[in-house]
Coordinates of C-alpha atoms in Angstrom, one line a residue:
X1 CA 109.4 171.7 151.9
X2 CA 108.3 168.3 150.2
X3 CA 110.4 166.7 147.6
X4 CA 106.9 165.2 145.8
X5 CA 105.2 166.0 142.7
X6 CA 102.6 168.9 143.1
X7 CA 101.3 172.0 141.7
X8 CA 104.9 173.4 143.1
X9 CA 107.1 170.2 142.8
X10 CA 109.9 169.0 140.8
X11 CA 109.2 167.6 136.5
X12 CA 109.9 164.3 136.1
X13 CA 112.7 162.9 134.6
X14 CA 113.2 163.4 130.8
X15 CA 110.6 166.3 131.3
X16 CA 111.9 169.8 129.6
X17 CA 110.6 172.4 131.6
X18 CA 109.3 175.5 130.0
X19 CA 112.0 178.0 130.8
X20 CA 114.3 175.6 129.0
X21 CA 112.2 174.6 126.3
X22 CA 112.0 178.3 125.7
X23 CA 115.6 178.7 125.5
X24 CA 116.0 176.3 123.0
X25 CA 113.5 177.5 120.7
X26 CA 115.2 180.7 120.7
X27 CA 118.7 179.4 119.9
X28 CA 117.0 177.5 117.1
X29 CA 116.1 180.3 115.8
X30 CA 119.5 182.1 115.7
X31 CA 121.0 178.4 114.3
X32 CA 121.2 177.8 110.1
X33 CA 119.4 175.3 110.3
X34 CA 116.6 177.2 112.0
X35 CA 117.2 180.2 109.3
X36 CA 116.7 177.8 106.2
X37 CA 115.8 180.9 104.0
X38 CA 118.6 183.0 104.9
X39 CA 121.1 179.8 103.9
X40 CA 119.3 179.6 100.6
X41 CA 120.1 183.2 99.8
X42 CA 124.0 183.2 100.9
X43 CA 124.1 179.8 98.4
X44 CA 123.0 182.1 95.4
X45 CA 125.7 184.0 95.7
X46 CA 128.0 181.4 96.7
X47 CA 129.5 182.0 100.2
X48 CA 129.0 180.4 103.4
X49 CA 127.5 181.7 106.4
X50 CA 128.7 183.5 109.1
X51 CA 128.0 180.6 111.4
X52 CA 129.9 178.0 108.6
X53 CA 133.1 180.1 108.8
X54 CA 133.5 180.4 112.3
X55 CA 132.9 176.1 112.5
X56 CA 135.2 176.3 109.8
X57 CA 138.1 178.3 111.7
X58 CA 138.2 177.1 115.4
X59 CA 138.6 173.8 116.4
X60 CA 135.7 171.4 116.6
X61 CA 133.3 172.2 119.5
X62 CA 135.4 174.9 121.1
X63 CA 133.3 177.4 120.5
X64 CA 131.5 179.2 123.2
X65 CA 128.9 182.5 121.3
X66 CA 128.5 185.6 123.6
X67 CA 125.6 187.5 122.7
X68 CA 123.5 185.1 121.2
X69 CA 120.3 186.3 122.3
X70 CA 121.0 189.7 120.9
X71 CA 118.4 191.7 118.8
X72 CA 118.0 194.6 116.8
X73 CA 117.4 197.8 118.9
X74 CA 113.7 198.1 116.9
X75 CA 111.1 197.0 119.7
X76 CA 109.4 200.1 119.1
X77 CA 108.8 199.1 115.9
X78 CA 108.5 195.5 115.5
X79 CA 107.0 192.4 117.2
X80 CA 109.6 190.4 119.4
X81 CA 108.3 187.3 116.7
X82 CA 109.8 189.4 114.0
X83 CA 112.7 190.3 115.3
X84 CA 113.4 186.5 116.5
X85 CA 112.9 185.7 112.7
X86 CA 115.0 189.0 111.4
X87 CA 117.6 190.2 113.4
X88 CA 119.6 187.0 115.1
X89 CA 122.2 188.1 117.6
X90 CA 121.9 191.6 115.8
X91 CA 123.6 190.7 112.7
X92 CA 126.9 189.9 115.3
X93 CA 128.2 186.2 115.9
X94 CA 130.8 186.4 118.3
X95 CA 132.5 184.3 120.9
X96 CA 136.0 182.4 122.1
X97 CA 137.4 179.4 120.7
X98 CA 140.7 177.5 119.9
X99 CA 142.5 177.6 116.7
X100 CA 145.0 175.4 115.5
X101 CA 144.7 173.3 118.8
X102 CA 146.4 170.5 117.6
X103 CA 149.6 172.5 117.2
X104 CA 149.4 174.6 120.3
X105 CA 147.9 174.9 123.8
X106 CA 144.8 175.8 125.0
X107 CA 146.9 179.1 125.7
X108 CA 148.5 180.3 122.4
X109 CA 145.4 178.6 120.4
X110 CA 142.8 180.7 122.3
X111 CA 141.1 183.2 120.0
X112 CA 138.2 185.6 119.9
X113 CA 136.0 185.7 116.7
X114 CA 134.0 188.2 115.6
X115 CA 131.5 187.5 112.1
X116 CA 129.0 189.7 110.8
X117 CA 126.1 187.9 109.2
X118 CA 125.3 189.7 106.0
X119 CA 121.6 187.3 106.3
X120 CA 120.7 190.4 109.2
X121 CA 120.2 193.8 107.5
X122 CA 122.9 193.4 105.2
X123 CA 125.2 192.9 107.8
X124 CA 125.1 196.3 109.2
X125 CA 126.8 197.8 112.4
X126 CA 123.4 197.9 114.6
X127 CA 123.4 199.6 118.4
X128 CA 122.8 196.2 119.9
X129 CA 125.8 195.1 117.6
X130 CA 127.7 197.5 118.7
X131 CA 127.2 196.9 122.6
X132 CA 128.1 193.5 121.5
X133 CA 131.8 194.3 119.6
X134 CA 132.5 196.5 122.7
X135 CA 132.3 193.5 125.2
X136 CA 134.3 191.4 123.0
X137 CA 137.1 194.4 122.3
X138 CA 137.2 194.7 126.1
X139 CA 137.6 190.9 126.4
X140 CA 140.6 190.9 124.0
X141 CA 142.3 193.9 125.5
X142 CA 142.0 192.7 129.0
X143 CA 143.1 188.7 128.6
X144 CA 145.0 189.2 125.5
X145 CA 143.5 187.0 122.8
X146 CA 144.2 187.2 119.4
X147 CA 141.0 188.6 117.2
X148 CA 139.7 187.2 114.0
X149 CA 137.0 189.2 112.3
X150 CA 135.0 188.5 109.4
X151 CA 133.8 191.9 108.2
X152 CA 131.2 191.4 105.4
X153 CA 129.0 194.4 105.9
X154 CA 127.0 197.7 105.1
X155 CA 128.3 199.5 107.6
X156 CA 126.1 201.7 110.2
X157 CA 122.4 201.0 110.5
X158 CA 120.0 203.7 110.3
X159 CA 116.4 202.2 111.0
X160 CA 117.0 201.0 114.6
X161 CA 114.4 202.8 116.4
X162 CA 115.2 202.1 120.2
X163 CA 117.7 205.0 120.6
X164 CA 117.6 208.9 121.4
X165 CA 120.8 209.5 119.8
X166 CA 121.0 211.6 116.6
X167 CA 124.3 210.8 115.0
X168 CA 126.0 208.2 117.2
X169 CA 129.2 209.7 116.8
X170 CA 130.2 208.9 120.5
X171 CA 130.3 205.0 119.4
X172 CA 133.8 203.6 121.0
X173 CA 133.8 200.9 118.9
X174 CA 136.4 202.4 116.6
X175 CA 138.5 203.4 118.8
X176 CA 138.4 200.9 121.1
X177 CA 139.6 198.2 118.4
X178 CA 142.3 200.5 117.1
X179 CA 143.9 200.0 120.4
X180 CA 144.4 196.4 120.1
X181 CA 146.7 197.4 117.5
X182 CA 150.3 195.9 118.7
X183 CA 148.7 194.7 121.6
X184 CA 147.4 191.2 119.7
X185 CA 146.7 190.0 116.7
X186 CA 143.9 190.9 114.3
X187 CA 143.2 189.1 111.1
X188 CA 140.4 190.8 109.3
X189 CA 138.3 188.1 106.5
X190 CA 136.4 189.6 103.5
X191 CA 134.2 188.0 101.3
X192 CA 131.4 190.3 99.3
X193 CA 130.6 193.5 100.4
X194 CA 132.6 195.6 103.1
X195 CA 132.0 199.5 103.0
X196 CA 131.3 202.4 105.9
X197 CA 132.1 201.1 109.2
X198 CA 132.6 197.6 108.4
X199 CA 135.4 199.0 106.1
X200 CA 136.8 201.0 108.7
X201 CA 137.3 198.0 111.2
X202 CA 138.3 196.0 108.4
X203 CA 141.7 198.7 107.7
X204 CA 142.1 198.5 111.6
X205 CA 143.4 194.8 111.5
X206 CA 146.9 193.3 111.0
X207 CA 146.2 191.5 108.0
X208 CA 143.4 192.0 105.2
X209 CA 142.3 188.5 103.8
X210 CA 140.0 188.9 100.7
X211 CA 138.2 186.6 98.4
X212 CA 138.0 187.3 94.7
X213 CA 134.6 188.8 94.8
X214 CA 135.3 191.4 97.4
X215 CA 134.4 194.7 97.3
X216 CA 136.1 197.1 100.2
X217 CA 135.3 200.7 100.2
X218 CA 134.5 203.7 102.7
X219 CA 131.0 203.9 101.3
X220 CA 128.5 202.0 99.6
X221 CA 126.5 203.0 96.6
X222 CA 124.0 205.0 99.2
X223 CA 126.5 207.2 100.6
X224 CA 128.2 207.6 97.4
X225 CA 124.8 209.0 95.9
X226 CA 123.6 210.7 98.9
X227 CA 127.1 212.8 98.5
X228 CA 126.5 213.8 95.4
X229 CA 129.4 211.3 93.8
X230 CA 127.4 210.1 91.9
X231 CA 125.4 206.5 91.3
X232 CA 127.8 203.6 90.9
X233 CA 126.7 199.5 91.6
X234 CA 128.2 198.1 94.3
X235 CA 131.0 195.7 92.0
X236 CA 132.2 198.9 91.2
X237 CA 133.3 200.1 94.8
X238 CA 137.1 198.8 95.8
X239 CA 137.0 195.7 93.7
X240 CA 139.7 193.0 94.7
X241 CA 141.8 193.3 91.6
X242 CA 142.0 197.6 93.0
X243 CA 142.4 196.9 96.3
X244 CA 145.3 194.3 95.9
X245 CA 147.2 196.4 94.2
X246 CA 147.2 199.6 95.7
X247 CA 148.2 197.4 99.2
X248 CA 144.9 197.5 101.0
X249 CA 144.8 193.5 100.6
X250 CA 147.2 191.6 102.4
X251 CA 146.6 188.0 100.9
X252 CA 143.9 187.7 98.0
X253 CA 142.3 184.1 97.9
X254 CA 139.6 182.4 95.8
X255 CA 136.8 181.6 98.3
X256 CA 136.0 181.8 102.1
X257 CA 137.5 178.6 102.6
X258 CA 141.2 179.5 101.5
X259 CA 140.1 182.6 103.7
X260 CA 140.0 180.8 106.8
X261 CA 142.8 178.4 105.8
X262 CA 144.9 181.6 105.1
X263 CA 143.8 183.0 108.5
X264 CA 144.7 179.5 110.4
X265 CA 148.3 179.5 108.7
X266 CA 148.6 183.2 109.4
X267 CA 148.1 183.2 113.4
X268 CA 150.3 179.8 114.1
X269 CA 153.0 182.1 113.1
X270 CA 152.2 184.4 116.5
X271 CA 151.3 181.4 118.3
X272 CA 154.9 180.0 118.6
X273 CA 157.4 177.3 117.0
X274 CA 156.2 174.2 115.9
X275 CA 158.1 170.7 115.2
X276 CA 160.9 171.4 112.9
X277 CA 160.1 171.0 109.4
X278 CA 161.6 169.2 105.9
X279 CA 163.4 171.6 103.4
X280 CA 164.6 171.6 100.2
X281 CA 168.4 170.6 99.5
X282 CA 170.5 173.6 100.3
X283 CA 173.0 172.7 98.0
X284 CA 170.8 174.0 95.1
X285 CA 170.9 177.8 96.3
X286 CA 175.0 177.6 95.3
X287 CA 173.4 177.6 91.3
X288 CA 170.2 179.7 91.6
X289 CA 172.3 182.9 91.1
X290 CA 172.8 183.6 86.9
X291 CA 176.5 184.0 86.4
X292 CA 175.4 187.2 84.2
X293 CA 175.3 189.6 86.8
X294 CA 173.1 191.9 85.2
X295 CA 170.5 189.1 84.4
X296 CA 166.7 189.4 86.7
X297 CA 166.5 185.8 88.5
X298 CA 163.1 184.7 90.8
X299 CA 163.5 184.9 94.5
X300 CA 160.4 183.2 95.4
X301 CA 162.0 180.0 95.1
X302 CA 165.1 180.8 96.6
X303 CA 163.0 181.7 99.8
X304 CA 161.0 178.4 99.5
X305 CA 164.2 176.5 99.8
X306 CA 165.7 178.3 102.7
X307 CA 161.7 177.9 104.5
X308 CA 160.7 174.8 105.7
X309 CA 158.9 173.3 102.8
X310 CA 155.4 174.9 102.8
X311 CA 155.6 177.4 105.3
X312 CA 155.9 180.9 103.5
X313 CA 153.2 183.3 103.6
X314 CA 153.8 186.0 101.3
X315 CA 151.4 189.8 102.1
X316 CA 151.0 192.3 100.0
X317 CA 152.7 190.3 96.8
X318 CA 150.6 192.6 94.5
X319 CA 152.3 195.9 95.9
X320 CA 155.4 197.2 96.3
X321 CA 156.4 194.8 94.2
X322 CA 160.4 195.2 94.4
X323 CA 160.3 193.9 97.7
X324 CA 158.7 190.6 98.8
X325 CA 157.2 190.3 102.9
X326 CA 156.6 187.2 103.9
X327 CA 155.8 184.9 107.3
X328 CA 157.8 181.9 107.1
X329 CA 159.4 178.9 109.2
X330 CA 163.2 177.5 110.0
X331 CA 163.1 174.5 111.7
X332 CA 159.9 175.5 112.8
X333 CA 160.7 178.8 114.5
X334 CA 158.6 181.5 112.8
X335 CA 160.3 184.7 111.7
X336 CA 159.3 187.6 109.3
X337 CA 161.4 187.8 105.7
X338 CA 162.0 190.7 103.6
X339 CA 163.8 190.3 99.8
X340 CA 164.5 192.4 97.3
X341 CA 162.9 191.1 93.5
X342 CA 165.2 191.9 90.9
X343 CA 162.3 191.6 88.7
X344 CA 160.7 194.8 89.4
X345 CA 162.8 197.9 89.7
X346 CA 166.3 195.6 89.8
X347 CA 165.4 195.4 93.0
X348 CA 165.0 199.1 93.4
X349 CA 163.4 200.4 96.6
X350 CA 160.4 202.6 95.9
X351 CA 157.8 204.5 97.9
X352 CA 155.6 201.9 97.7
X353 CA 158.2 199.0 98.8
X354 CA 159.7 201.2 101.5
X355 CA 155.8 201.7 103.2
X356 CA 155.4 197.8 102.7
X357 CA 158.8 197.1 104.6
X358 CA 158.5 199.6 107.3
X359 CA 154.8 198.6 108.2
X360 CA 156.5 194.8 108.0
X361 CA 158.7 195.8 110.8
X362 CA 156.2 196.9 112.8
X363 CA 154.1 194.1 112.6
X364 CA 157.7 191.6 113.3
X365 CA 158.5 193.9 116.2
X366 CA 155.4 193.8 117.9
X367 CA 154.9 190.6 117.9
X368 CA 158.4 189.5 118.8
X369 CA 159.3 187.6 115.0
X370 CA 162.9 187.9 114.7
X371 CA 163.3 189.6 110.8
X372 CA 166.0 188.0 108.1
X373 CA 166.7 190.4 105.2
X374 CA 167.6 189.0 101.5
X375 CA 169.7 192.0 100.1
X376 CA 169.9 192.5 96.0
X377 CA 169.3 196.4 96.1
X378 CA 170.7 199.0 93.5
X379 CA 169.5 201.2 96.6
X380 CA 166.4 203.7 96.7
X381 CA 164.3 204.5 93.3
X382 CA 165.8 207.9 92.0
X383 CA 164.8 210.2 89.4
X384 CA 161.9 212.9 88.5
X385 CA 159.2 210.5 88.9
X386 CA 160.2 209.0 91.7
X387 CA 160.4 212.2 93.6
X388 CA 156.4 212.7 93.0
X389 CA 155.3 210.0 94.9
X390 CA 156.6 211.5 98.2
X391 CA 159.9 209.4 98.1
X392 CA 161.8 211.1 100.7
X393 CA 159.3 210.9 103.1
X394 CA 158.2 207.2 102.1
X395 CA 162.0 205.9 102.0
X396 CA 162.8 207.1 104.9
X397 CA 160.2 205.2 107.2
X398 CA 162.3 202.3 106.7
X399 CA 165.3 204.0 108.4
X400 CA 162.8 205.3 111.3
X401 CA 160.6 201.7 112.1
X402 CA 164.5 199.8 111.7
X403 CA 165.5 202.5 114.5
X404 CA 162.9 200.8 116.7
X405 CA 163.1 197.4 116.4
X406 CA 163.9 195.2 119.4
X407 CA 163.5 192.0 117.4
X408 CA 166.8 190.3 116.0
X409 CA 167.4 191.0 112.8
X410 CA 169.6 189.1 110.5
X411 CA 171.3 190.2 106.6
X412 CA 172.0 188.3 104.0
X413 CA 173.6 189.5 100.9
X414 CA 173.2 187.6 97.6
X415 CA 174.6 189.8 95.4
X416 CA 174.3 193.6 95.4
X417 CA 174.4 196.2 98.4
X418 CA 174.3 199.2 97.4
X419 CA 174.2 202.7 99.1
X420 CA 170.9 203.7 101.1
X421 CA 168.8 200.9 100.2
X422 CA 171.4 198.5 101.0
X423 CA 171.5 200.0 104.6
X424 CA 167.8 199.8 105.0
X425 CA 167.6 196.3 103.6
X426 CA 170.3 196.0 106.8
X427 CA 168.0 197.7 109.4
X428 CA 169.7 201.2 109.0
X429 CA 173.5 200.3 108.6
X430 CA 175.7 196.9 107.8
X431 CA 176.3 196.8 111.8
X432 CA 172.9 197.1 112.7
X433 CA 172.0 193.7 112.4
X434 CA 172.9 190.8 115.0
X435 CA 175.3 189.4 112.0
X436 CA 175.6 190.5 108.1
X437 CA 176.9 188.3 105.7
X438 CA 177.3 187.8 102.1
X439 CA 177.4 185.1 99.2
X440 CA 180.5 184.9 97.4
X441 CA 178.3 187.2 94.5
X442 CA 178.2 190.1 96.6
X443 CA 179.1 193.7 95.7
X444 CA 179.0 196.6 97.3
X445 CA 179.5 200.1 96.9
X446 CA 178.0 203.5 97.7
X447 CA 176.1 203.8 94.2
X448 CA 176.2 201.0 91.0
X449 CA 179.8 200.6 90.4
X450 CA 179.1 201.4 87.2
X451 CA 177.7 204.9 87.4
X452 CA 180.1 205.4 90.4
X453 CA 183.1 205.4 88.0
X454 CA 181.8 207.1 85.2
X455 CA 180.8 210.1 87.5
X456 CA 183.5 210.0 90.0
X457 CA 186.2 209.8 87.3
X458 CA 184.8 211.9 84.2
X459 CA 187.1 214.3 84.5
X460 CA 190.0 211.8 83.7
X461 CA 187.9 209.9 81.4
X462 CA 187.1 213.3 79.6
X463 CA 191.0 214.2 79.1
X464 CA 191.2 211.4 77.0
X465 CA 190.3 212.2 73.8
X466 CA 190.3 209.2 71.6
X467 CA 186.7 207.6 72.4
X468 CA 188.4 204.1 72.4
X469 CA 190.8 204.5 74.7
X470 CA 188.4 206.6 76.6
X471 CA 186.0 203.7 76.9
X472 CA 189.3 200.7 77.5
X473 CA 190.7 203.0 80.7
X474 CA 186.4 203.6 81.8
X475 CA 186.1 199.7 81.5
X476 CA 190.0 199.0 83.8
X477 CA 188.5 201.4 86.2
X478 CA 184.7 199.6 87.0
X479 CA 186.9 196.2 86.7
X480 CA 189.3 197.7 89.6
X481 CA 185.7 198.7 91.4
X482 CA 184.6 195.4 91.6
X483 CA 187.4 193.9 92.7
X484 CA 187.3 196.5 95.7
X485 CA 183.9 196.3 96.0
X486 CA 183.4 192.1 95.6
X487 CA 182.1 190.3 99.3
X488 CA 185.8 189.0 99.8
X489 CA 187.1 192.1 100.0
X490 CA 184.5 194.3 101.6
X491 CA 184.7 191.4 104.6
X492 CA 188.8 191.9 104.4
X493 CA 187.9 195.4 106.2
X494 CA 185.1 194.2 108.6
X495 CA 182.4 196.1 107.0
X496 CA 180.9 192.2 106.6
X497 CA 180.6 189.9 109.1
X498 CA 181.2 186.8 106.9
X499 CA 181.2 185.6 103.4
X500 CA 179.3 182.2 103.5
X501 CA 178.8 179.5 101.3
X502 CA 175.1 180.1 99.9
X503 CA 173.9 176.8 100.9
X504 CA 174.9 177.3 104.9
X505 CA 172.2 180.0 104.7
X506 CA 169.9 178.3 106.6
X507 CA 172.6 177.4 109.0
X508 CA 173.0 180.8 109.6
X509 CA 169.7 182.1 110.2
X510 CA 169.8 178.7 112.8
X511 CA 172.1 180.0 114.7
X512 CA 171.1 183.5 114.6
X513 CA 168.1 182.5 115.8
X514 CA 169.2 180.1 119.2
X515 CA 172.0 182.8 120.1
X516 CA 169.6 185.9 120.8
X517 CA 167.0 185.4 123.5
X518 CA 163.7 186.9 122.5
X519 CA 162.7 190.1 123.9
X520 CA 160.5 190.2 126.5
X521 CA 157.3 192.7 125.5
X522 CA 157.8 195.8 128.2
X523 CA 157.3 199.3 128.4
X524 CA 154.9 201.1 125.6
X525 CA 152.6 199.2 123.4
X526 CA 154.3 199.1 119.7
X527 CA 151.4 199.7 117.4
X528 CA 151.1 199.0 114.1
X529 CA 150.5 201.5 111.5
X530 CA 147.7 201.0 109.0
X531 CA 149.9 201.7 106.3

């Protein structure tokens, strides 16, 4: 064969041949700069798109799309020109890339990311999308790789025309993702609109992100009128300010931007330890304590101090509110926290705290974070009320995920530990964890002191008839309680490993931390509840 120029020879140099050429055009096409219309409509409503947040999220030119070519399964019904112009990778950008490279290796930074582009048919779950999400599922099943997903979205699409299905209810999709629960990490992102199938992908994940102007619901206004619910504008479906509350949103942020930042800051906690980081002076958790007992104090800040300095990730702040979760660093080893907030409740366990904890566990425990517990607990929620949210069932989930758990887990006592709730804010029992310990503040008992006294002894207290006396001998009594029942004491009999200076905290968790080996991940999959 000849080598020269000829009506079957080889183009010049410099020359694009067609093929190419054509191929270029066509990825134009599916680029932002190449959609200038659809960019012009996501500015009006002031988000980015979908193409922006994935730059935004993976590390500079590590992005390789699969799928790009993709287009709406309606060839029976429109020209391939329109559905160049209309239906870019069918609504679906999707690929592998690195995040936070420059703190991790190519291994633990790897990460599949999955956007849909609310530009294409109101990002809706097309059949070509859905072939799509099915490779990438598979992907992330078989090698591994931590999933971001950006879930904006109408959820199913019914106008695609090239299908002789009637329902689609065979779509694996669902399914198929669910599995990846426990297996790696999912952080789902919401900003706008997220209903039907979208939604239900979106509940799936590890962690719901969610900007301000979300709304995150089962159905959109069309299914909700089409069932005869009604006719209701989409800001009215699962606003943010609903949705944090009742626990659905993990983190709440302003804008897209703190949505990817969140989502960075979120996965280098599963990605491993980083350089050890500044802290606050110790020495200032000897005072944060009120000497009034009975007084509410903050324990945000008291966790900030024992973190490294900038590290804590609270979820779910907004629910549950007696009990704070949060991702944070020691010495840049990343660990799971749970505290009780004194705040809400006293401290009190509820329903709603005990179904944020437990589901905390599982998340911890799947992923190998080794949990520390900050114990101020009256115990569980009692009373009338309490009983009609489901209480014994909810409580008790904390007892059954701690009975599980084959991370290290660590207590710390700051001031009260009392009856159930202090043995669930111990992973079941005070010699459950790897060590328990206490600040000198600490006080324990099988109910408040208190109350203990008052019931256990009214029979005595009753035979005495004169009301001062009555209350003098009531008052010796819950003195002689607490000095039974103070950390000294209750360590004097082993039922506390140590009582510790407050500020050698940190210290503690340290060398909790370097003297148990972290389990390796065998046997069956530990999956995550969505509650």
């Amino acid at each position: 064969m000849s080598d020269t120029n000829g009506d079957g020879g080889n183009s010049s140099p410099g020359e694009v041949r067609p093929e190419l050429a054509e191929l270029r055009e066509r990825l134009a096409a599916t680029s932002d700069a190449g959609r200038p219309e659809a960019v012009v409509r996501r500015r009006k409503t002031g988000q980015r798109t979908a193409r922006e947040n994935i730059d935004d999220l993976v590390d500079p030119g590590s992005f390789v799309e699969y799928g790009g070519l993709a287009l709406a399964a309606q060839r029976s019904s429109r020209s391939m020109e329109d559905l160049i112009r209309v239906s870019p990778a069918d609504g679906l950008v999707c690929g592998l890339g690195t995040v936070n490279r420059s703190l991790f290796n190519d291994e633990r930074a790897r990460t599949l990311v999955m956007a849909y582009d609310y530009t294409v048919f109101a990002g809706t779950q097309g059949l070509v999308g859905h072939q799509k999400l099915d490779r990438m599922i598979a992907l992330a099943a078989q090698w591994r790789v931590p999933v971001v997903l950006f879930a904006e979205g109408g959820g199913g699409r019914p106008n695609d025309t090239d299908t002789h299905t009637i329902a689609a209810l065979d779509t694996p999709s669902f399914l198929s993702f669910a599995a990846l629960s426990g297996l790696v990490p999912r952080v789902g992102i919401v900003s706008g609109r997220c209903f039907a199938g979208n939604a239900a992908l979106l509940g799936c994940c590890d962690v719901v992100i969610a900007t301000d102007n979300s709304n995150i619901g089962m159905g959109g206004p069309a299914m909700i009128e089409g069932g005869g619910l009604g006719s209701f504008a989409p800001e009215e479906i699962g606003p943010a300010d609903v949705q944090t509350r009742n626990g659905v949103i993990d983190i709440r942020v302003r804008d897209e931007a703190e949505a990817v930042a969140a989502a960075k800051q979120y996965l280098s906690y599963f990605q491993g330890a980083t350089a050890p980081g500044p802290c606050a002076d110790q020495s200032a958790l000897r005072s944060v304590l009120p000497e009034n007992r009975r007084r509410a104090y903050k324990i945000r800040p008291i966790i900030e101090t024992l973190a490294d300095t900038g590290s804590v990730l609270e979820l779910r702040r907004d629910f549950g509110r007696s009990l704070v979760t949060a991702l944070v660093r020691i010495e840049g080893q990343p660990l799971g926290l749970i505290a009780n907030d004194t705040f809400h409740l006293g401290g009190a366990i509820d329903a709603n705290a005990s179904d944020k904890a437990a589901r905390f566990f599982q998340l911890c425990d799947a992923f190998g974070l080794p949990i520390v517990s900050l114990c101020d607990t009256p115990g569980f929620m009692v009373g009338p009320q309490a009983e009609t949210t489901a209480l014994v069932r909810h409580v008790s989930r904390m007892f059954v995920n701690a009975a599980s758990l084959s991370v290290p887990f660590f207590t710390v006592v700051l001031r009260r530990g009392y009856g159930l709730g202090a043995q669930a804010m111990a992973g079941g029992h005070f010699h459950a964890p790897f060590f328990i310990v206490s600040w000198p503040s600490g006080e324990f008992g099988g109910m408040n002191l208190e109350g203990a006294v008052r019931i256990g002894m009214r029979k005595q207290l009753e035979a005495i008839e004169e009301p001062v006396a009555r209350e003098e001998m009531a008052q010796a009594m819950i003195t002689e309680a607490h000095q039974r029942g103070k950390a000294i004491n209750v360590a004097s009999l082993l039922e506390l490993d140590a009582v510790i200076d407050p500020a050698e905290t940190r210290s503690w968790i340290l060398r909790g931390l370097r003297s148990v080996p972290r389990p390796a991940r065998e046997g069956r999959r530990r999956f995550i509840d969505t509650w």
